[in-house]
């Protein structure tokens, strides 16, 4: 039988949650199993969202993780990644945020069907899934994501919803088409339409914090959660003075023209910059990296960055160096990844 340990999770102000954690599961997974959604995004050791301080107890070795999320020196100082830590004794783990940021997790798994697949650029497909009629619509916040499983190919991926929650059963995702992708290859081959899909979640904390002048920076399919947030703002706060910088590598990778035009109509103070990193001679729009188009950096605005890790790292560095407080920079890293386990 697998050993199980007592783990005390402590938070700002000495609040505490006690969970049990098996020796073969990480802290985030164990907490979820017991209904607590700790701050976490990637759950594979790359985003650093789940960092905590090990006050007491032991583990053998953290699961593989990026040095950008945790360096060896930080680990020697007692900092750990909760998504990478499997205990080998009882533990006390401290997090530097208040307990009210711990979400309540209900195991939301729904079955549904792929009802539309549209190729929207050379490298991106938009898929629409709908949960089965007998089940409730998902409740989620714009910016969150689901784990999407295609049983036909036995593959699970994490995708952010691009539509805003409106009580319907429709869920729209933007999928980067990878040449050898098991999941995306199946979509690109036109086989997924009408197939069953399993959806689990919602997950993630890349959600709008209510700022009057937000700046969104999106690379490629990182536009999906930003579209969801902007669509929701169009319905609830059309006077928002938002700025969006959306970048792709080549013109053939551009998509969402119609959606962005429609958002411009509904959000009259929305400023949109679409930039192409390596344009052809026939491109007359903005060019270069998204970081070339952040505009005058204003530390009083809140920045939402979503896209490839390198893009986020570069933008984050510029923003922090220009004096934007860390709590005003929210990130969601999109990995070109293999299967993800919820
Ligand atoms: Fe743990 Fe991303 S590093 S959730």
mmCIF file of C-alpha atoms and ligand atoms in Angstrom:
data_model
loop_
_atom_site.group_PDB
_atom_site.id
_atom_site.type_symbol
_atom_site.label_atom_id
_atom_site.label_comp_id
_atom_site.label_asym_id
_atom_site.label_seq_id
_atom_site.Cartn_x
_atom_site.Cartn_y
_atom_site.Cartn_z
ATOM 1 C CA UNK A 1 0.000 0.000 0.000
ATOM 2 C CA UNK A 2 1.254 3.489 -0.855
ATOM 3 C CA UNK A 3 2.357 5.565 2.136
ATOM 4 C CA UNK A 4 0.213 8.563 2.941
ATOM 5 C CA UNK A 5 1.400 11.624 4.831
ATOM 6 C CA UNK A 6 -0.195 14.520 6.685
ATOM 7 C CA UNK A 7 0.458 17.847 4.996
ATOM 8 C CA UNK A 8 -0.296 21.162 6.707
ATOM 9 C CA UNK A 9 -0.693 23.991 4.191
ATOM 10 C CA UNK A 10 -0.267 27.376 5.850
ATOM 11 C CA UNK A 11 -1.100 30.757 4.335
ATOM 12 C CA UNK A 12 -0.641 34.459 4.966
ATOM 13 C CA UNK A 13 -2.083 35.342 8.368
ATOM 14 C CA UNK A 14 -1.464 31.814 9.754
ATOM 15 C CA UNK A 15 -4.564 30.251 8.155
ATOM 16 C CA UNK A 16 -4.158 26.552 7.605
ATOM 17 C CA UNK A 17 -5.595 23.704 5.545
ATOM 18 C CA UNK A 18 -4.754 20.083 6.374
ATOM 19 C CA UNK A 19 -4.678 17.491 3.644
ATOM 20 C CA UNK A 20 -3.410 13.954 3.171
ATOM 21 C CA UNK A 21 -0.892 13.332 0.393
ATOM 22 C CA UNK A 22 0.163 9.945 -0.905
ATOM 23 C CA UNK A 23 3.826 9.280 -1.599
ATOM 24 C CA UNK A 24 3.002 8.899 -5.308
ATOM 25 C CA UNK A 25 1.140 12.190 -5.821
ATOM 26 C CA UNK A 26 2.168 15.817 -5.755
ATOM 27 C CA UNK A 27 0.751 18.393 -3.357
ATOM 28 C CA UNK A 28 -1.425 20.172 -5.959
ATOM 29 C CA UNK A 29 -3.027 16.893 -7.043
ATOM 30 C CA UNK A 30 -3.591 15.778 -3.454
ATOM 31 C CA UNK A 31 -5.185 19.118 -2.566
ATOM 32 C CA UNK A 32 -7.457 18.932 -5.627
ATOM 33 C CA UNK A 33 -8.521 15.432 -4.683
ATOM 34 C CA UNK A 34 -9.637 16.897 -1.361
ATOM 35 C CA UNK A 35 -11.426 19.868 -2.902
ATOM 36 C CA UNK A 36 -8.803 22.634 -2.627
ATOM 37 C CA UNK A 37 -7.543 24.455 -5.707
ATOM 38 C CA UNK A 38 -4.153 25.909 -4.720
ATOM 39 C CA UNK A 39 -2.625 28.589 -6.949
ATOM 40 C CA UNK A 40 -1.164 26.689 -9.896
ATOM 41 C CA UNK A 41 -1.133 26.980 -13.669
ATOM 42 C CA UNK A 42 1.038 24.617 -15.707
ATOM 43 C CA UNK A 43 1.304 21.787 -13.177
ATOM 44 C CA UNK A 44 4.473 20.643 -14.870
ATOM 45 C CA UNK A 45 7.152 22.771 -13.244
ATOM 46 C CA UNK A 46 7.494 25.654 -15.654
ATOM 47 C CA UNK A 47 5.373 28.598 -14.489
ATOM 48 C CA UNK A 48 6.412 29.035 -10.809
ATOM 49 C CA UNK A 49 2.833 29.832 -9.755
ATOM 50 C CA UNK A 50 2.787 27.076 -7.136
ATOM 51 C CA UNK A 51 5.942 28.073 -5.244
ATOM 52 C CA UNK A 52 5.866 27.565 -1.503
ATOM 53 C CA UNK A 53 8.279 27.306 1.405
ATOM 54 C CA UNK A 54 8.965 23.962 3.058
ATOM 55 C CA UNK A 55 8.797 24.697 6.783
ATOM 56 C CA UNK A 56 9.132 21.124 7.930
ATOM 57 C CA UNK A 57 9.369 17.622 6.474
ATOM 58 C CA UNK A 58 11.161 15.750 3.716
ATOM 59 C CA UNK A 59 10.919 14.774 0.096
ATOM 60 C CA UNK A 60 13.367 12.752 -1.977
ATOM 61 C CA UNK A 61 13.657 14.880 -5.084
ATOM 62 C CA UNK A 62 11.426 17.337 -6.891
ATOM 63 C CA UNK A 63 9.929 16.064 -10.142
ATOM 64 C CA UNK A 64 11.517 17.558 -13.301
ATOM 65 C CA UNK A 65 11.041 21.325 -13.529
ATOM 66 C CA UNK A 66 12.437 24.364 -15.275
ATOM 67 C CA UNK A 67 15.197 26.423 -13.637
ATOM 68 C CA UNK A 68 13.071 29.443 -14.612
ATOM 69 C CA UNK A 69 10.478 28.227 -12.120
ATOM 70 C CA UNK A 70 12.939 27.223 -9.366
ATOM 71 C CA UNK A 71 16.727 27.281 -9.245
ATOM 72 C CA UNK A 72 18.844 24.828 -7.253
ATOM 73 C CA UNK A 73 19.925 27.674 -4.965
ATOM 74 C CA UNK A 74 16.293 28.571 -4.221
ATOM 75 C CA UNK A 75 15.542 24.938 -3.487
ATOM 76 C CA UNK A 76 18.474 24.856 -1.048
ATOM 77 C CA UNK A 77 16.832 27.827 0.694
ATOM 78 C CA UNK A 78 13.683 25.751 1.209
ATOM 79 C CA UNK A 79 11.559 26.972 -1.696
ATOM 80 C CA UNK A 80 9.665 24.239 -3.532
ATOM 81 C CA UNK A 81 7.177 23.803 -6.356
ATOM 82 C CA UNK A 82 4.042 22.210 -4.951
ATOM 83 C CA UNK A 83 3.200 20.632 -8.318
ATOM 84 C CA UNK A 84 6.589 18.871 -8.346
ATOM 85 C CA UNK A 85 6.787 17.771 -4.717
ATOM 86 C CA UNK A 86 5.921 14.283 -3.557
ATOM 87 C CA UNK A 87 6.366 13.907 0.186
ATOM 88 C CA UNK A 88 8.403 11.276 1.968
ATOM 89 C CA UNK A 89 7.268 12.391 5.450
ATOM 90 C CA UNK A 90 4.622 14.587 7.054
ATOM 91 C CA UNK A 91 5.094 18.164 5.827
ATOM 92 C CA UNK A 92 4.378 21.772 6.664
ATOM 93 C CA UNK A 93 4.293 23.928 3.542
ATOM 94 C CA UNK A 94 3.803 27.675 3.640
ATOM 95 C CA UNK A 95 2.395 29.829 0.824
ATOM 96 C CA UNK A 96 2.736 33.617 0.737
ATOM 97 C CA UNK A 97 -0.842 34.346 -0.285
ATOM 98 C CA UNK A 98 -4.072 34.513 1.685
ATOM 99 C CA UNK A 99 -6.204 31.422 2.102
ATOM 100 C CA UNK A 100 -9.108 33.078 0.295
ATOM 101 C CA UNK A 101 -7.172 32.666 -2.951
ATOM 102 C CA UNK A 102 -7.521 28.896 -2.572
ATOM 103 C CA UNK A 103 -10.439 27.896 -4.772
ATOM 104 C CA UNK A 104 -13.028 25.265 -4.045
ATOM 105 C CA UNK A 105 -12.586 22.438 -6.497
ATOM 106 C CA UNK A 106 -15.425 20.253 -7.584
ATOM 107 C CA UNK A 107 -14.519 17.449 -9.865
ATOM 108 C CA UNK A 108 -16.157 18.741 -13.007
ATOM 109 C CA UNK A 109 -15.958 16.183 -15.761
ATOM 110 C CA UNK A 110 -18.443 16.358 -18.621
ATOM 111 C CA UNK A 111 -18.837 14.355 -21.772
ATOM 112 C CA UNK A 112 -19.538 16.109 -25.027
ATOM 113 C CA UNK A 113 -18.999 16.144 -28.741
ATOM 114 C CA UNK A 114 -16.886 18.109 -31.209
ATOM 115 C CA UNK A 115 -19.488 20.066 -33.171
ATOM 116 C CA UNK A 116 -17.242 22.251 -35.351
ATOM 117 C CA UNK A 117 -13.648 22.252 -36.572
ATOM 118 C CA UNK A 118 -12.454 25.247 -38.596
ATOM 119 C CA UNK A 119 -8.960 25.789 -39.864
ATOM 120 C CA UNK A 120 -8.450 29.520 -39.225
ATOM 121 C CA UNK A 121 -4.802 29.869 -40.316
ATOM 122 C CA UNK A 122 -1.885 27.747 -41.506
ATOM 123 C CA UNK A 123 -1.150 26.736 -37.939
ATOM 124 C CA UNK A 124 -4.365 27.140 -35.935
ATOM 125 C CA UNK A 125 -7.745 25.387 -35.834
ATOM 126 C CA UNK A 126 -10.767 26.557 -33.912
ATOM 127 C CA UNK A 127 -12.781 23.717 -32.436
ATOM 128 C CA UNK A 128 -16.144 23.952 -30.800
ATOM 129 C CA UNK A 129 -17.240 21.308 -28.335
ATOM 130 C CA UNK A 130 -20.621 21.012 -26.708
ATOM 131 C CA UNK A 131 -21.375 19.153 -23.523
ATOM 132 C CA UNK A 132 -24.104 16.556 -23.763
ATOM 133 C CA UNK A 133 -27.641 17.774 -23.257
ATOM 134 C CA UNK A 134 -28.194 15.799 -20.083
ATOM 135 C CA UNK A 135 -25.368 17.638 -18.342
ATOM 136 C CA UNK A 136 -25.146 21.166 -17.018
ATOM 137 C CA UNK A 137 -23.140 23.770 -18.834
ATOM 138 C CA UNK A 138 -19.702 24.352 -17.326
ATOM 139 C CA UNK A 139 -19.353 27.327 -15.018
ATOM 140 C CA UNK A 140 -16.066 29.090 -15.631
ATOM 141 C CA UNK A 141 -14.427 32.472 -15.539
ATOM 142 C CA UNK A 142 -13.114 34.013 -18.782
ATOM 143 C CA UNK A 143 -9.407 33.177 -19.002
ATOM 144 C CA UNK A 144 -9.676 29.689 -17.491
ATOM 145 C CA UNK A 145 -9.002 26.412 -19.269
ATOM 146 C CA UNK A 146 -10.208 22.821 -19.445
ATOM 147 C CA UNK A 147 -8.463 19.515 -19.881
ATOM 148 C CA UNK A 148 -9.770 18.182 -23.180
ATOM 149 C CA UNK A 149 -9.530 14.458 -23.944
ATOM 150 C CA UNK A 150 -10.110 12.929 -27.356
ATOM 151 C CA UNK A 151 -10.804 9.278 -26.528
ATOM 152 C CA UNK A 152 -10.355 8.325 -30.216
ATOM 153 C CA UNK A 153 -6.625 9.036 -29.962
ATOM 154 C CA UNK A 154 -6.225 8.727 -26.196
ATOM 155 C CA UNK A 155 -4.756 12.225 -25.910
ATOM 156 C CA UNK A 156 -5.444 14.961 -23.350
ATOM 157 C CA UNK A 157 -4.474 18.603 -23.754
ATOM 158 C CA UNK A 158 -5.171 21.798 -21.838
ATOM 159 C CA UNK A 159 -6.979 24.506 -23.799
ATOM 160 C CA UNK A 160 -8.348 27.876 -22.729
ATOM 161 C CA UNK A 161 -11.854 28.771 -23.765
ATOM 162 C CA UNK A 162 -11.963 31.582 -26.350
ATOM 163 C CA UNK A 163 -15.663 32.296 -25.853
ATOM 164 C CA UNK A 164 -17.149 33.958 -22.813
ATOM 165 C CA UNK A 165 -19.387 31.863 -20.549
ATOM 166 C CA UNK A 166 -22.994 32.572 -21.470
ATOM 167 C CA UNK A 167 -24.798 29.628 -19.941
ATOM 168 C CA UNK A 168 -24.810 27.630 -23.191
ATOM 169 C CA UNK A 169 -23.056 24.312 -23.572
ATOM 170 C CA UNK A 170 -20.704 25.549 -26.320
ATOM 171 C CA UNK A 171 -16.953 25.773 -25.669
ATOM 172 C CA UNK A 172 -14.609 27.282 -28.225
ATOM 173 C CA UNK A 173 -10.883 26.434 -28.254
ATOM 174 C CA UNK A 174 -7.958 27.539 -30.427
ATOM 175 C CA UNK A 175 -5.614 24.676 -31.174
ATOM 176 C CA UNK A 176 -2.065 25.091 -32.448
ATOM 177 C CA UNK A 177 -1.537 22.515 -35.174
ATOM 178 C CA UNK A 178 1.734 20.694 -34.619
ATOM 179 C CA UNK A 179 3.219 18.598 -37.445
ATOM 180 C CA UNK A 180 3.444 15.448 -35.341
ATOM 181 C CA UNK A 181 0.772 16.260 -32.766
ATOM 182 C CA UNK A 182 -1.358 13.286 -31.803
ATOM 183 C CA UNK A 183 -4.226 15.543 -30.766
ATOM 184 C CA UNK A 184 -3.849 18.364 -33.287
ATOM 185 C CA UNK A 185 -2.861 15.960 -36.089
ATOM 186 C CA UNK A 186 -6.187 14.199 -35.616
ATOM 187 C CA UNK A 187 -7.967 17.550 -35.898
ATOM 188 C CA UNK A 188 -5.922 18.634 -38.913
ATOM 189 C CA UNK A 189 -6.743 15.361 -40.673
ATOM 190 C CA UNK A 190 -10.428 16.288 -40.396
ATOM 191 C CA UNK A 191 -11.303 13.234 -38.321
ATOM 192 C CA UNK A 192 -12.545 14.817 -35.115
ATOM 193 C CA UNK A 193 -15.850 16.360 -36.192
ATOM 194 C CA UNK A 194 -18.725 14.600 -34.428
ATOM 195 C CA UNK A 195 -16.427 12.590 -32.181
ATOM 196 C CA UNK A 196 -16.923 12.329 -28.438
ATOM 197 C CA UNK A 197 -14.798 14.449 -26.172
ATOM 198 C CA UNK A 198 -14.250 14.447 -22.403
ATOM 199 C CA UNK A 199 -13.856 17.807 -20.686
ATOM 200 C CA UNK A 200 -12.545 18.384 -17.201
ATOM 201 C CA UNK A 201 -12.072 21.533 -15.183
ATOM 202 C CA UNK A 202 -12.190 24.484 -15.112
ATOM 203 C CA UNK A 203 -8.641 25.298 -14.081
ATOM 204 C CA UNK A 204 -6.375 28.331 -13.950
ATOM 205 C CA UNK A 205 -6.123 31.772 -12.401
ATOM 206 C CA UNK A 206 -5.463 33.822 -15.544
ATOM 207 C CA UNK A 207 -8.668 35.755 -14.998
ATOM 208 C CA UNK A 208 -9.569 39.423 -15.190
ATOM 209 C CA UNK A 209 -8.969 41.337 -11.958
ATOM 210 C CA UNK A 210 -11.280 44.244 -12.635
ATOM 211 C CA UNK A 211 -8.811 46.900 -13.791
ATOM 212 C CA UNK A 212 -10.174 49.875 -15.760
ATOM 213 C CA UNK A 213 -7.161 50.063 -18.171
ATOM 214 C CA UNK A 214 -5.814 46.534 -18.742
ATOM 215 C CA UNK A 215 -3.144 45.673 -21.303
ATOM 216 C CA UNK A 216 -3.293 42.242 -22.926
ATOM 217 C CA UNK A 217 -0.310 40.739 -24.723
ATOM 218 C CA UNK A 218 -0.966 37.528 -26.655
ATOM 219 C CA UNK A 219 1.220 35.325 -28.840
ATOM 220 C CA UNK A 220 -0.406 32.856 -31.277
ATOM 221 C CA UNK A 221 -3.126 30.739 -29.678
ATOM 222 C CA UNK A 222 -2.409 32.617 -26.446
ATOM 223 C CA UNK A 223 -5.106 34.900 -27.833
ATOM 224 C CA UNK A 224 -7.802 32.419 -26.706
ATOM 225 C CA UNK A 225 -8.180 33.403 -23.021
ATOM 226 C CA UNK A 226 -7.734 37.069 -23.944
ATOM 227 C CA UNK A 227 -10.615 36.804 -26.427
ATOM 228 C CA UNK A 228 -12.740 35.257 -23.689
ATOM 229 C CA UNK A 229 -11.928 38.121 -21.306
ATOM 230 C CA UNK A 230 -12.497 40.822 -23.955
ATOM 231 C CA UNK A 231 -15.767 39.253 -25.048
ATOM 232 C CA UNK A 232 -16.915 39.240 -21.459
ATOM 233 C CA UNK A 233 -15.843 42.892 -21.013
ATOM 234 C CA UNK A 234 -17.748 43.825 -24.178
ATOM 235 C CA UNK A 235 -20.888 42.557 -22.473
ATOM 236 C CA UNK A 236 -20.247 43.822 -18.951
ATOM 237 C CA UNK A 237 -17.879 46.833 -19.091
ATOM 238 C CA UNK A 238 -17.806 48.307 -22.622
ATOM 239 C CA UNK A 239 -16.151 51.532 -21.430
ATOM 240 C CA UNK A 240 -12.954 49.638 -20.471
ATOM 241 C CA UNK A 241 -9.831 51.284 -21.925
ATOM 242 C CA UNK A 242 -8.057 48.094 -22.933
ATOM 243 C CA UNK A 243 -5.030 47.655 -25.152
ATOM 244 C CA UNK A 244 -4.317 44.387 -26.966
ATOM 245 C CA UNK A 245 -1.024 43.471 -28.602
ATOM 246 C CA UNK A 246 -1.378 40.259 -30.626
ATOM 247 C CA UNK A 247 1.615 38.743 -32.370
ATOM 248 C CA UNK A 248 2.346 35.875 -34.738
ATOM 249 C CA UNK A 249 5.491 34.827 -36.566
ATOM 250 C CA UNK A 250 4.166 35.048 -40.154
ATOM 251 C CA UNK A 251 1.130 36.554 -41.881
ATOM 252 C CA UNK A 252 -0.091 33.059 -42.812
ATOM 253 C CA UNK A 253 -0.508 32.430 -39.063
ATOM 254 C CA UNK A 254 -2.884 35.343 -38.523
ATOM 255 C CA UNK A 255 -6.436 34.596 -37.446
ATOM 256 C CA UNK A 256 -9.363 36.134 -35.517
ATOM 257 C CA UNK A 257 -9.676 39.218 -37.789
ATOM 258 C CA UNK A 258 -13.462 39.149 -37.557
ATOM 259 C CA UNK A 259 -13.488 38.602 -33.809
ATOM 260 C CA UNK A 260 -11.103 41.509 -33.244
ATOM 261 C CA UNK A 261 -13.126 43.793 -35.512
ATOM 262 C CA UNK A 262 -16.304 42.896 -33.684
ATOM 263 C CA UNK A 263 -14.594 43.586 -30.331
ATOM 264 C CA UNK A 264 -13.425 46.989 -31.605
ATOM 265 C CA UNK A 265 -17.076 47.826 -32.308
ATOM 266 C CA UNK A 266 -18.263 46.708 -28.905
ATOM 267 C CA UNK A 267 -15.356 48.140 -26.895
ATOM 268 C CA UNK A 268 -14.883 51.626 -28.408
ATOM 269 C CA UNK A 269 -11.811 52.333 -26.240
ATOM 270 C CA UNK A 270 -10.077 49.082 -27.188
ATOM 271 C CA UNK A 271 -6.763 49.655 -28.955
ATOM 272 C CA UNK A 272 -5.564 46.670 -31.000
ATOM 273 C CA UNK A 273 -2.044 46.184 -32.371
ATOM 274 C CA UNK A 274 -1.498 43.123 -34.556
ATOM 275 C CA UNK A 275 2.167 42.483 -35.216
ATOM 276 C CA UNK A 276 3.953 40.022 -37.494
ATOM 277 C CA UNK A 277 7.450 39.033 -36.504
ATOM 278 C CA UNK A 278 8.742 38.165 -40.004
ATOM 279 C CA UNK A 279 6.439 39.910 -42.504
ATOM 280 C CA UNK A 280 6.543 39.696 -46.298
ATOM 281 C CA UNK A 281 6.795 42.818 -48.437
ATOM 282 C CA UNK A 282 3.042 42.928 -48.865
ATOM 283 C CA UNK A 283 2.417 43.394 -45.110
ATOM 284 C CA UNK A 284 1.745 47.017 -44.191
ATOM 285 C CA UNK A 285 0.860 46.537 -40.534
ATOM 286 C CA UNK A 286 2.992 46.525 -37.394
ATOM 287 C CA UNK A 287 5.955 44.205 -37.423
ATOM 288 C CA UNK A 288 8.402 42.767 -34.920
ATOM 289 C CA UNK A 289 7.881 41.056 -31.584
ATOM 290 C CA UNK A 290 4.978 41.833 -29.249
ATOM 291 C CA UNK A 291 7.541 43.261 -26.851
ATOM 292 C CA UNK A 292 8.324 45.945 -29.463
ATOM 293 C CA UNK A 293 4.726 47.155 -29.159
ATOM 294 C CA UNK A 294 4.016 47.306 -25.453
ATOM 295 C CA UNK A 295 3.672 51.074 -25.851
ATOM 296 C CA UNK A 296 4.738 53.425 -23.096
ATOM 297 C CA UNK A 297 4.879 51.078 -20.109
ATOM 298 C CA UNK A 298 2.639 52.410 -17.373
ATOM 299 C CA UNK A 299 3.173 50.915 -13.873
ATOM 300 C CA UNK A 300 -0.388 51.855 -12.929
ATOM 301 C CA UNK A 301 -1.866 49.516 -15.575
ATOM 302 C CA UNK A 302 -2.284 45.759 -15.194
ATOM 303 C CA UNK A 303 -0.665 43.512 -17.786
ATOM 304 C CA UNK A 304 -1.956 40.111 -18.883
ATOM 305 C CA UNK A 305 0.559 38.030 -20.842
ATOM 306 C CA UNK A 306 -0.404 34.815 -22.607
ATOM 307 C CA UNK A 307 1.615 32.790 -25.095
ATOM 308 C CA UNK A 308 4.898 30.913 -25.461
ATOM 309 C CA UNK A 309 7.179 30.945 -22.385
ATOM 310 C CA UNK A 310 9.956 32.885 -24.174
ATOM 311 C CA UNK A 311 7.530 35.653 -25.132
ATOM 312 C CA UNK A 312 6.238 35.874 -21.575
ATOM 313 C CA UNK A 313 9.721 35.910 -20.069
ATOM 314 C CA UNK A 314 10.796 38.757 -22.383
ATOM 315 C CA UNK A 315 7.669 40.834 -21.744
ATOM 316 C CA UNK A 316 7.783 40.213 -18.005
ATOM 317 C CA UNK A 317 11.389 41.323 -17.830
ATOM 318 C CA UNK A 318 10.620 44.588 -19.646
ATOM 319 C CA UNK A 319 7.576 45.337 -17.514
ATOM 320 C CA UNK A 320 9.268 44.655 -14.198
ATOM 321 C CA UNK A 321 12.343 46.645 -15.239
ATOM 322 C CA UNK A 322 10.049 49.566 -16.089
ATOM 323 C CA UNK A 323 8.600 49.509 -12.588
ATOM 324 C CA UNK A 324 5.365 47.566 -13.044
ATOM 325 C CA UNK A 325 4.756 45.805 -9.709
ATOM 326 C CA UNK A 326 4.832 42.005 -9.974
ATOM 327 C CA UNK A 327 1.243 41.759 -8.746
ATOM 328 C CA UNK A 328 0.160 43.757 -11.825
ATOM 329 C CA UNK A 329 1.662 41.212 -14.236
ATOM 330 C CA UNK A 330 -0.450 38.106 -14.812
ATOM 331 C CA UNK A 331 0.806 35.319 -17.012
ATOM 332 C CA UNK A 332 -0.391 32.143 -18.688
ATOM 333 C CA UNK A 333 2.256 30.084 -20.457
ATOM 334 C CA UNK A 334 1.198 28.073 -23.488
ATOM 335 C CA UNK A 335 3.467 25.088 -23.943
ATOM 336 C CA UNK A 336 3.814 23.022 -27.072
ATOM 337 C CA UNK A 337 3.282 20.071 -24.895
ATOM 338 C CA UNK A 338 2.496 16.412 -24.788
ATOM 339 C CA UNK A 339 -0.249 14.855 -22.713
ATOM 340 C CA UNK A 340 -1.206 16.673 -19.532
ATOM 341 C CA UNK A 341 -2.675 14.949 -16.573
ATOM 342 C CA UNK A 342 -5.257 16.768 -14.485
HETATM 343 FE FE1 LIG B 1 3.841 24.388 -10.474
HETATM 344 FE FE2 LIG B 1 3.518 25.749 -12.720
HETATM 345 S S1 LIG B 1 5.363 25.279 -11.703
HETATM 346 S S2 LIG B 1 1.988 25.006 -11.357
#
